[in-house]
XYZ file of C-alpha atoms in Angstrom:
243
model
C -142.248 307.323 287.626
C -139.440 304.779 286.838
C -139.917 301.269 287.324
C -136.658 299.584 289.078
C -136.264 295.759 289.458
C -137.151 294.079 292.859
C -133.998 291.378 292.488
C -132.119 289.592 290.110
C -134.676 287.112 290.341
C -137.891 288.953 288.859
C -138.269 289.743 284.991
C -137.540 292.844 283.075
C -139.710 295.905 284.442
C -143.388 296.365 283.536
C -143.943 297.635 280.083
C -145.273 301.374 280.005
C -148.676 299.498 278.934
C -148.841 298.105 282.636
C -147.600 301.458 284.597
C -151.087 302.909 285.029
C -151.475 300.328 287.295
C -148.657 300.994 289.764
C -149.896 303.547 292.240
C -148.025 306.892 293.076
C -145.601 306.678 295.671
C -146.541 308.485 299.008
C -143.450 310.273 300.816
C -144.993 309.588 304.493
C -146.057 305.836 303.512
C -144.303 302.644 305.591
C -143.830 299.554 304.991
C -147.094 297.540 304.250
C -148.889 300.726 303.570
C -148.765 300.462 299.887
C -149.771 296.787 298.821
C -150.833 293.368 300.815
C -148.697 291.690 303.128
C -147.891 287.946 302.288
C -146.558 285.046 304.076
C -145.105 281.866 302.232
C -144.123 278.468 304.013
C -141.846 276.296 302.869
C -138.207 275.936 301.729
C -136.536 273.127 303.049
C -132.749 272.275 302.314
C -132.046 272.144 299.410
C -134.963 273.815 297.875
C -134.317 277.355 298.595
C -134.668 278.611 295.069
C -138.511 277.640 294.843
C -139.225 279.923 297.675
C -137.013 282.876 296.383
C -138.973 282.823 292.938
C -142.455 282.810 294.581
C -141.465 285.455 297.020
C -140.040 287.414 294.046
C -143.709 286.656 292.219
C -145.184 288.140 295.216
C -143.467 291.541 295.094
C -143.768 292.054 291.293
C -147.473 291.386 291.638
C -148.002 294.010 294.239
C -147.290 292.735 297.649
C -145.557 295.507 299.542
C -144.064 292.777 301.942
C -143.185 288.709 301.625
C -142.197 286.792 304.703
C -140.874 283.370 304.625
C -141.629 280.817 307.246
C -139.081 278.068 306.979
C -137.148 275.497 308.705
C -134.369 277.544 310.934
C -131.424 276.034 308.699
C -132.825 277.483 305.969
C -133.142 280.847 306.828
C -129.946 281.931 306.001
C -129.528 280.265 302.306
C -133.207 281.718 301.967
C -131.974 285.646 302.934
C -129.025 285.229 300.493
C -131.489 284.046 297.275
C -133.497 286.911 297.669
C -132.755 289.400 300.119
C -135.732 291.726 300.043
C -137.658 288.558 301.792
C -138.122 288.808 305.266
C -137.291 285.263 306.459
C -139.067 284.935 309.643
C -137.031 283.438 312.547
C -139.557 282.376 314.777
C -139.045 278.783 314.102
C -138.477 275.800 315.667
C -136.378 273.139 314.008
C -135.466 270.944 316.725
C -139.546 269.805 317.352
C -140.863 270.967 314.188
C -143.408 272.715 315.651
C -144.623 276.501 314.326
C -144.486 279.556 315.919
C -146.574 279.837 318.717
C -147.938 283.275 318.050
C -149.294 282.355 314.521
C -152.650 283.308 315.052
C -151.487 286.891 315.905
C -148.820 286.961 313.043
C -151.287 285.916 310.733
C -153.305 289.190 311.670
C -151.141 291.376 309.822
C -151.109 289.298 306.659
C -153.255 289.547 303.675
C -152.722 285.747 302.463
C -150.774 282.585 302.852
C -148.836 280.643 300.269
C -147.631 277.128 301.005
C -145.579 274.502 299.156
C -142.864 276.206 297.351
C -139.170 274.235 298.097
C -141.074 272.553 300.902
C -139.850 268.615 300.083
C -142.242 265.907 300.756
C -140.138 264.581 303.708
C -142.566 263.456 306.371
C -140.901 266.023 308.782
C -141.130 268.934 306.474
C -144.522 267.810 305.397
C -145.597 267.501 309.123
C -144.631 270.774 309.840
C -146.458 272.306 307.499
C -149.684 270.870 308.327
C -149.084 271.885 311.851
C -148.783 275.445 310.528
C -151.672 275.183 308.265
C -154.270 273.995 310.928
C -152.628 277.186 313.292
C -154.164 279.748 310.504
C -157.164 281.115 311.640
C -159.853 281.369 309.837
C -160.951 284.753 307.737
C -163.320 284.946 304.766
C -160.824 287.900 303.453
C -157.603 285.806 303.463
C -156.784 282.906 301.161
C -154.438 280.255 301.548
C -152.588 278.744 298.275
C -151.336 275.287 297.942
C -148.883 274.914 295.508
C -146.405 271.918 295.044
C -145.021 269.859 297.875
C -148.301 270.967 299.571
C -150.275 269.415 297.466
C -148.200 265.808 297.806
C -150.680 262.838 299.395
C -148.225 262.478 302.330
C -149.333 260.251 305.037
C -152.542 261.183 306.724
C -153.777 263.433 307.357
C -152.092 265.778 304.146
C -151.690 269.530 304.176
C -154.635 269.543 301.527
C -156.867 267.289 304.321
C -155.780 269.252 307.188
C -157.227 272.317 305.274
C -160.477 270.603 304.590
C -162.977 271.801 304.561
C -162.173 275.101 303.600
C -162.318 277.364 306.690
C -160.625 280.555 304.108
C -160.520 280.521 300.565
C -158.189 278.157 299.444
C -156.703 278.057 295.913
C -155.013 275.061 294.216
C -152.232 275.276 291.619
C -151.085 271.661 290.262
C -149.221 271.257 287.162
C -150.138 268.466 285.577
C -148.618 265.846 287.431
C -149.751 267.130 290.907
C -152.848 267.513 289.162
C -153.175 263.710 288.077
C -152.605 262.491 291.866
C -155.523 264.797 292.915
C -157.984 263.247 290.816
C -157.048 259.963 291.209
C -156.936 260.315 295.091
C -160.448 262.542 295.146
C -161.899 261.208 291.888
C -160.707 257.586 291.590
C -164.138 257.028 289.592
C -162.926 259.797 286.706
C -162.051 258.263 283.480
C -158.803 258.633 281.673
C -158.716 262.037 279.814
C -156.879 263.776 276.502
C -158.165 266.858 275.371
C -158.547 270.392 276.812
C -162.486 270.269 277.275
C -161.540 266.585 279.285
C -159.422 268.578 281.380
C -161.820 271.538 282.068
C -164.290 269.126 282.971
C -162.360 267.774 285.878
C -161.356 270.859 287.070
C -164.740 271.740 287.975
C -165.340 268.388 289.434
C -162.598 268.235 291.511
C -163.075 271.824 292.655
C -166.803 270.579 293.826
C -165.786 267.730 295.407
C -163.133 269.726 297.362
C -165.510 272.426 297.851
C -162.204 274.950 297.062
C -162.585 278.491 296.075
C -160.558 277.652 293.146
C -158.152 275.297 291.097
C -155.406 276.873 288.674
C -154.329 274.173 286.618
C -150.839 275.219 285.172
C -149.403 274.316 281.555
C -149.148 275.260 277.998
C -152.934 276.522 278.431
C -153.787 277.108 281.847
C -157.137 276.247 283.479
C -158.485 278.559 286.240
C -161.507 277.078 287.787
C -163.946 279.069 290.374
C -167.490 278.355 291.402
C -168.605 280.710 288.839
C -166.393 280.622 286.154
C -163.647 278.879 283.947
C -161.108 281.057 281.746
C -158.092 279.584 280.128
C -155.076 281.046 279.891
C -152.515 280.700 276.956
C -150.423 284.152 277.267
C -146.642 283.112 278.204
C -144.975 284.009 281.310
C -141.502 282.995 282.333
C -139.354 281.753 279.860
C -138.380 279.184 282.585
C -142.055 277.810 282.700
C -144.812 276.983 279.928
C -148.452 278.530 280.675
C -149.337 282.197 281.869
């Protein structure tokens, strides 16, 4: 079965060695029946590109649908950057409240990503906090915090809003964001230099926050869960280091 690029933001099509992982197309299928549905929260002006990249990545990873929940004045730019993303229009930029039917809407999604292009503006951070707190708990639907969702804004932050975790919670910091998390939640930790030091701090931070996992992004990614820790130095996008 030929593999077509989803949009111009995606890397080249899968190599032949990966085609076995792609399910056969069922002519009777409909939108949402061939993979998970993902919700991405973020993209405040002028950071539209971050959400477009994140949405494209979820599609390439196997999501059948991806929906962007964003501020009203960002919808048109998000659709222009990645036309295959469904930009949800149930937004309230005047009072920065989330859609009142988020609990019902979230029943149809498989997971939520918060942070790409969100910005550190207090209004955007507060809006995302309210969205996060509106997500109903579910042991089978993960919530991923990335980029500006990890910013230690005025209390409570987005992360603090979701603690203790009511759903599987995964943090994906880069080294700068990781340093902030460590200084905030593990203030007594000593300085670290080596990869083994970083790996140990990942374990300590995950346990302290009681989150499902932490993926520390870098030249060597460190993936930490309660049960195991893995490293990955395989190249990913040419735009970023790490896997």
